[in-house]
Amino acid sequence: MNSASDEDLAHGFAGGDESCLSEAYRRWGALVFTVAARELGDPEEAKDVAQQVFVGAWRGRENYDVQRGSLKTWLMGITHKKVADQLARRARHMRDIEAAVAAAGPDLPQRDGAADSVLDFVLLADELEKLPVQQRTVLKMAFYEELTQEQIARRTSLPLGTVKSHTRRGLIRMRNRLEVDGGAHG
């Protein structure tokens, strides 16, 4: 298949020839990844998007019309759509985090106040210890070391999106536990 013309490759792809999927990935996989990485700024997200592009293209190959454009152009169109979808998910996720932090903020002692009382500080530390390991690690780095999510991602080698997810879930879990237990003393 390596010597096939782009047109032959496109026809084979549209017809369901799996070797054409492999060849399309060989020819344009790096381009799809590069475009996604440039737009997203995160290589891990770009890998996911590149995989989504080729899986989506293969599953939706009946929508590809060889007469309307090249396979490369069609794949790049899918790439731009998947990148836009990922950016929209990221924006929604950031809004969720901001809402969770805003909702949890008044209930959680801040570092500067280190808690109004020793009891509040102990309750906070106790709730942190009840979190799953990754959520606990991320929140401890944020609370005690005052690191940003980007700094935490670099230090832990976790994707930024994963750090944000752990932060959000941990804060929500702590807020809910403190509300239920009446743990936040005012």
PDB file of C-alpha atoms in Angstrom:
ATOM      1  CA  MET A   1       0.000   0.000   0.000  1.00  0.00           C
ATOM      2  CA  ASN A   2       3.016   2.330   0.467  1.00  0.00           C
ATOM      3  CA  SER A   3       3.194   3.046  -3.255  1.00  0.00           C
ATOM      4  CA  ALA A   4      -0.534   3.716  -3.637  1.00  0.00           C
ATOM      5  CA  SER A   5      -1.532   7.130  -4.858  1.00  0.00           C
ATOM      6  CA  ASP A   6      -3.516   9.366  -2.530  1.00  0.00           C
ATOM      7  CA  GLU A   7      -6.557   8.748  -4.739  1.00  0.00           C
ATOM      8  CA  ASP A   8      -6.210   4.950  -4.565  1.00  0.00           C
ATOM      9  CA  LEU A   9      -5.708   5.229  -0.818  1.00  0.00           C
ATOM     10  CA  ALA A  10      -8.847   7.363  -0.490  1.00  0.00           C
ATOM     11  CA  HIS A  11     -10.947   4.893  -2.485  1.00  0.00           C
ATOM     12  CA  GLY A  12      -9.622   1.964  -0.462  1.00  0.00           C
ATOM     13  CA  PHE A  13     -10.255   3.790   2.803  1.00  0.00           C
ATOM     14  CA  ALA A  14     -13.809   4.675   1.797  1.00  0.00           C
ATOM     15  CA  GLY A  15     -14.322   1.052   0.732  1.00  0.00           C
ATOM     16  CA  GLY A  16     -13.260  -0.327   4.111  1.00  0.00           C
ATOM     17  CA  ASP A  17      -9.779  -1.640   3.266  1.00  0.00           C
ATOM     18  CA  GLU A  18      -8.049  -1.805   6.668  1.00  0.00           C
ATOM     19  CA  SER A  19      -4.594  -1.580   5.080  1.00  0.00           C
ATOM     20  CA  CYS A  20      -5.656   1.858   3.814  1.00  0.00           C
ATOM     21  CA  LEU A  21      -6.437   2.935   7.382  1.00  0.00           C
ATOM     22  CA  SER A  22      -2.918   1.900   8.412  1.00  0.00           C
ATOM     23  CA  GLU A  23      -1.397   3.722   5.472  1.00  0.00           C
ATOM     24  CA  ALA A  24      -3.447   6.855   6.137  1.00  0.00           C
ATOM     25  CA  TYR A  25      -2.201   6.816   9.729  1.00  0.00           C
ATOM     26  CA  ARG A  26       1.391   6.308   8.551  1.00  0.00           C
ATOM     27  CA  ARG A  27       1.127   9.212   6.112  1.00  0.00           C
ATOM     28  CA  TRP A  28      -0.831  11.731   8.160  1.00  0.00           C
ATOM     29  CA  GLY A  29      -0.792  10.602  11.803  1.00  0.00           C
ATOM     30  CA  ALA A  30       2.145  12.863  12.683  1.00  0.00           C
ATOM     31  CA  LEU A  31       0.455  15.840  10.987  1.00  0.00           C
ATOM     32  CA  VAL A  32      -2.798  15.236  12.888  1.00  0.00           C
ATOM     33  CA  PHE A  33      -0.869  14.946  16.169  1.00  0.00           C
ATOM     34  CA  THR A  34       1.190  18.083  15.460  1.00  0.00           C
ATOM     35  CA  VAL A  35      -1.864  20.192  14.650  1.00  0.00           C
ATOM     36  CA  ALA A  36      -3.683  18.928  17.756  1.00  0.00           C
ATOM     37  CA  ALA A  37      -0.635  19.474  19.988  1.00  0.00           C
ATOM     38  CA  ARG A  38      -0.141  23.003  18.679  1.00  0.00           C
ATOM     39  CA  GLU A  39      -3.786  23.918  19.249  1.00  0.00           C
ATOM     40  CA  LEU A  40      -4.179  22.180  22.615  1.00  0.00           C
ATOM     41  CA  GLY A  41      -0.720  22.803  24.061  1.00  0.00           C
ATOM     42  CA  ASP A  42      -0.787  19.353  25.682  1.00  0.00           C
ATOM     43  CA  PRO A  43       0.851  16.326  24.037  1.00  0.00           C
ATOM     44  CA  GLU A  44      -1.234  13.840  26.036  1.00  0.00           C
ATOM     45  CA  GLU A  45      -4.478  15.453  24.926  1.00  0.00           C
ATOM     46  CA  ALA A  46      -3.095  15.611  21.372  1.00  0.00           C
ATOM     47  CA  LYS A  47      -2.443  11.842  21.416  1.00  0.00           C
ATOM     48  CA  ASP A  48      -6.033  11.259  22.501  1.00  0.00           C
ATOM     49  CA  VAL A  49      -7.350  13.585  19.800  1.00  0.00           C
ATOM     50  CA  ALA A  50      -5.208  11.936  17.103  1.00  0.00           C
ATOM     51  CA  GLN A  51      -6.586   8.550  18.096  1.00  0.00           C
ATOM     52  CA  GLN A  52     -10.129   9.944  18.082  1.00  0.00           C
ATOM     53  CA  VAL A  53      -9.575  11.369  14.593  1.00  0.00           C
ATOM     54  CA  PHE A  54      -8.549   8.063  13.045  1.00  0.00           C
ATOM     55  CA  VAL A  55     -11.089   5.972  14.939  1.00  0.00           C
ATOM     56  CA  GLY A  56     -13.825   8.465  14.081  1.00  0.00           C
ATOM     57  CA  ALA A  57     -12.756   8.635  10.434  1.00  0.00           C
ATOM     58  CA  TRP A  58     -12.738   4.872  10.140  1.00  0.00           C
ATOM     59  CA  ARG A  59     -16.129   4.483  11.792  1.00  0.00           C
ATOM     60  CA  GLY A  60     -17.590   7.320   9.715  1.00  0.00           C
ATOM     61  CA  ARG A  61     -15.877   6.442   6.447  1.00  0.00           C
ATOM     62  CA  GLU A  62     -19.261   6.105   4.719  1.00  0.00           C
ATOM     63  CA  ASN A  63     -19.551   9.895   5.098  1.00  0.00           C
ATOM     64  CA  TYR A  64     -16.330  10.470   3.175  1.00  0.00           C
ATOM     65  CA  ASP A  65     -16.914  11.383  -0.462  1.00  0.00           C
ATOM     66  CA  VAL A  66     -13.773  10.888  -2.543  1.00  0.00           C
ATOM     67  CA  GLN A  67     -15.157  13.285  -5.177  1.00  0.00           C
ATOM     68  CA  ARG A  68     -15.425  16.193  -2.689  1.00  0.00           C
ATOM     69  CA  GLY A  69     -11.824  16.273  -1.495  1.00  0.00           C
ATOM     70  CA  SER A  70      -8.709  14.408  -0.540  1.00  0.00           C
ATOM     71  CA  LEU A  71      -8.549  11.991   2.369  1.00  0.00           C
ATOM     72  CA  LYS A  72      -5.878  14.185   3.967  1.00  0.00           C
ATOM     73  CA  THR A  73      -8.181  17.236   3.808  1.00  0.00           C
ATOM     74  CA  TRP A  74     -11.071  15.235   5.251  1.00  0.00           C
ATOM     75  CA  LEU A  75      -8.874  13.964   8.107  1.00  0.00           C
ATOM     76  CA  MET A  76      -7.693  17.499   8.848  1.00  0.00           C
ATOM     77  CA  GLY A  77     -11.309  18.673   8.967  1.00  0.00           C
ATOM     78  CA  ILE A  78     -12.045  15.956  11.516  1.00  0.00           C
ATOM     79  CA  THR A  79      -8.912  16.999  13.425  1.00  0.00           C
ATOM     80  CA  HIS A  80     -10.069  20.590  13.710  1.00  0.00           C
ATOM     81  CA  LYS A  81     -13.523  19.440  14.885  1.00  0.00           C
ATOM     82  CA  LYS A  82     -12.028  17.105  17.519  1.00  0.00           C
ATOM     83  CA  VAL A  83      -9.669  19.853  18.735  1.00  0.00           C
ATOM     84  CA  ALA A  84     -12.599  22.272  19.020  1.00  0.00           C
ATOM     85  CA  ASP A  85     -14.570  19.645  20.954  1.00  0.00           C
ATOM     86  CA  GLN A  86     -11.630  19.120  23.318  1.00  0.00           C
ATOM     87  CA  LEU A  87     -11.226  22.860  23.884  1.00  0.00           C
ATOM     88  CA  ALA A  88     -14.951  23.139  24.644  1.00  0.00           C
ATOM     89  CA  ARG A  89     -14.684  20.251  27.129  1.00  0.00           C
ATOM     90  CA  ARG A  90     -11.693  21.945  28.721  1.00  0.00           C
ATOM     91  CA  ALA A  91     -13.597  25.239  29.044  1.00  0.00           C
ATOM     92  CA  ARG A  92     -16.587  23.453  30.620  1.00  0.00           C
ATOM     93  CA  HIS A  93     -14.222  21.649  32.969  1.00  0.00           C
ATOM     94  CA  MET A  94     -12.578  24.928  34.023  1.00  0.00           C
ATOM     95  CA  ARG A  95     -16.005  26.447  34.720  1.00  0.00           C
ATOM     96  CA  ASP A  96     -16.833  23.396  36.848  1.00  0.00           C
ATOM     97  CA  ILE A  97     -13.566  23.756  38.777  1.00  0.00           C
ATOM     98  CA  GLU A  98     -14.122  27.464  39.330  1.00  0.00           C
ATOM     99  CA  ALA A  99     -17.667  26.778  40.544  1.00  0.00           C
ATOM    100  CA  ALA A 100     -16.440  24.020  42.878  1.00  0.00           C
ATOM    101  CA  VAL A 101     -13.665  26.210  44.265  1.00  0.00           C
ATOM    102  CA  ALA A 102     -16.087  29.104  44.720  1.00  0.00           C
ATOM    103  CA  ALA A 103     -18.597  26.829  46.437  1.00  0.00           C
ATOM    104  CA  ALA A 104     -15.970  25.173  48.635  1.00  0.00           C
ATOM    105  CA  GLY A 105     -13.959  28.329  49.305  1.00  0.00           C
ATOM    106  CA  PRO A 106     -15.918  29.742  52.234  1.00  0.00           C
ATOM    107  CA  ASP A 107     -16.143  26.297  53.853  1.00  0.00           C
ATOM    108  CA  LEU A 108     -12.455  25.445  53.623  1.00  0.00           C
ATOM    109  CA  PRO A 109      -9.840  27.173  55.755  1.00  0.00           C
ATOM    110  CA  GLN A 110      -7.347  29.184  53.713  1.00  0.00           C
ATOM    111  CA  ARG A 111      -3.589  28.817  54.081  1.00  0.00           C
ATOM    112  CA  ASP A 112      -3.070  32.388  55.316  1.00  0.00           C
ATOM    113  CA  GLY A 113      -5.551  31.903  58.155  1.00  0.00           C
ATOM    114  CA  ALA A 114      -4.302  28.336  58.644  1.00  0.00           C
ATOM    115  CA  ALA A 115      -7.759  27.845  60.070  1.00  0.00           C
ATOM    116  CA  ASP A 116      -9.528  29.961  62.637  1.00  0.00           C
ATOM    117  CA  SER A 117      -8.914  27.246  65.140  1.00  0.00           C
ATOM    118  CA  VAL A 118      -6.795  24.178  65.630  1.00  0.00           C
ATOM    119  CA  LEU A 119      -9.979  22.129  65.306  1.00  0.00           C
ATOM    120  CA  ASP A 120     -10.684  23.451  61.794  1.00  0.00           C
ATOM    121  CA  PHE A 121      -7.117  22.722  60.755  1.00  0.00           C
ATOM    122  CA  VAL A 122      -7.310  19.171  62.147  1.00  0.00           C
ATOM    123  CA  LEU A 123     -10.660  18.577  60.401  1.00  0.00           C
ATOM    124  CA  LEU A 124      -9.232  19.770  57.101  1.00  0.00           C
ATOM    125  CA  ALA A 125      -6.128  17.594  57.453  1.00  0.00           C
ATOM    126  CA  ASP A 126      -8.312  14.628  58.407  1.00  0.00           C
ATOM    127  CA  GLU A 127     -10.566  15.137  55.363  1.00  0.00           C
ATOM    128  CA  LEU A 128      -7.521  15.396  53.099  1.00  0.00           C
ATOM    129  CA  GLU A 129      -6.324  12.015  54.384  1.00  0.00           C
ATOM    130  CA  LYS A 130      -9.680  10.427  53.484  1.00  0.00           C
ATOM    131  CA  LEU A 131      -9.321  11.379  49.815  1.00  0.00           C
ATOM    132  CA  PRO A 132      -8.036   8.955  47.176  1.00  0.00           C
ATOM    133  CA  VAL A 133      -4.241   9.168  46.890  1.00  0.00           C
ATOM    134  CA  GLN A 134      -4.050  11.239  43.696  1.00  0.00           C
ATOM    135  CA  GLN A 135      -6.669  13.767  44.836  1.00  0.00           C
ATOM    136  CA  ARG A 136      -4.956  14.040  48.220  1.00  0.00           C
ATOM    137  CA  THR A 137      -1.532  14.543  46.650  1.00  0.00           C
ATOM    138  CA  VAL A 138      -2.741  17.259  44.277  1.00  0.00           C
ATOM    139  CA  LEU A 139      -4.654  19.152  46.975  1.00  0.00           C
ATOM    140  CA  LYS A 140      -1.795  18.943  49.486  1.00  0.00           C
ATOM    141  CA  MET A 141       0.550  20.427  46.890  1.00  0.00           C
ATOM    142  CA  ALA A 142      -1.971  23.189  46.215  1.00  0.00           C
ATOM    143  CA  PHE A 143      -2.804  23.930  49.865  1.00  0.00           C
ATOM    144  CA  TYR A 144       0.490  23.425  51.652  1.00  0.00           C
ATOM    145  CA  GLU A 145       3.032  24.202  48.940  1.00  0.00           C
ATOM    146  CA  GLU A 146       0.853  26.810  47.229  1.00  0.00           C
ATOM    147  CA  LEU A 147       1.600  25.370  43.784  1.00  0.00           C
ATOM    148  CA  THR A 148      -0.488  26.189  40.728  1.00  0.00           C
ATOM    149  CA  GLN A 149      -2.141  23.382  38.785  1.00  0.00           C
ATOM    150  CA  GLU A 150       0.456  23.808  36.032  1.00  0.00           C
ATOM    151  CA  GLN A 151       3.285  23.436  38.581  1.00  0.00           C
ATOM    152  CA  ILE A 152       1.609  20.360  40.058  1.00  0.00           C
ATOM    153  CA  ALA A 153       1.268  18.842  36.583  1.00  0.00           C
ATOM    154  CA  ARG A 154       4.964  19.388  35.896  1.00  0.00           C
ATOM    155  CA  ARG A 155       6.063  18.047  39.273  1.00  0.00           C
ATOM    156  CA  THR A 156       3.845  14.943  39.158  1.00  0.00           C
ATOM    157  CA  SER A 157       4.182  14.348  35.391  1.00  0.00           C
ATOM    158  CA  LEU A 158       0.390  14.163  35.209  1.00  0.00           C
ATOM    159  CA  PRO A 159      -1.457  15.825  32.324  1.00  0.00           C
ATOM    160  CA  LEU A 160      -2.831  19.223  33.332  1.00  0.00           C
ATOM    161  CA  GLY A 161      -6.380  18.017  32.679  1.00  0.00           C
ATOM    162  CA  THR A 162      -5.863  15.143  35.107  1.00  0.00           C
ATOM    163  CA  VAL A 163      -4.553  17.515  37.788  1.00  0.00           C
ATOM    164  CA  LYS A 164      -7.601  19.720  37.272  1.00  0.00           C
ATOM    165  CA  SER A 165      -9.926  16.710  37.533  1.00  0.00           C
ATOM    166  CA  HIS A 166      -8.288  15.521  40.756  1.00  0.00           C
ATOM    167  CA  THR A 167      -8.487  19.050  42.187  1.00  0.00           C
ATOM    168  CA  ARG A 168     -12.144  19.438  41.323  1.00  0.00           C
ATOM    169  CA  ARG A 169     -13.189  16.012  42.575  1.00  0.00           C
ATOM    170  CA  GLY A 170     -11.170  16.363  45.764  1.00  0.00           C
ATOM    171  CA  LEU A 171     -12.604  19.800  46.569  1.00  0.00           C
ATOM    172  CA  ILE A 172     -16.147  18.654  45.894  1.00  0.00           C
ATOM    173  CA  ARG A 173     -15.673  15.543  48.015  1.00  0.00           C
ATOM    174  CA  MET A 174     -14.193  17.578  50.881  1.00  0.00           C
ATOM    175  CA  ARG A 175     -16.909  20.223  50.657  1.00  0.00           C
ATOM    176  CA  ASN A 176     -19.631  17.584  50.726  1.00  0.00           C
ATOM    177  CA  ARG A 177     -18.042  15.780  53.679  1.00  0.00           C
ATOM    178  CA  LEU A 178     -17.552  18.994  55.632  1.00  0.00           C
ATOM    179  CA  GLU A 179     -21.148  20.057  54.965  1.00  0.00           C
ATOM    180  CA  VAL A 180     -22.544  16.673  55.996  1.00  0.00           C
ATOM    181  CA  ASP A 181     -20.383  16.418  59.106  1.00  0.00           C
ATOM    182  CA  GLY A 182     -20.885  20.051  60.025  1.00  0.00           C
ATOM    183  CA  GLY A 183     -17.097  20.089  60.036  1.00  0.00           C
ATOM    184  CA  ALA A 184     -16.525  23.668  58.978  1.00  0.00           C
ATOM    185  CA  HIS A 185     -16.743  25.767  62.073  1.00  0.00           C
ATOM    186  CA  GLY A 186     -17.412  29.428  61.519  1.00  0.00           C
TER     187      GLY A 186
END
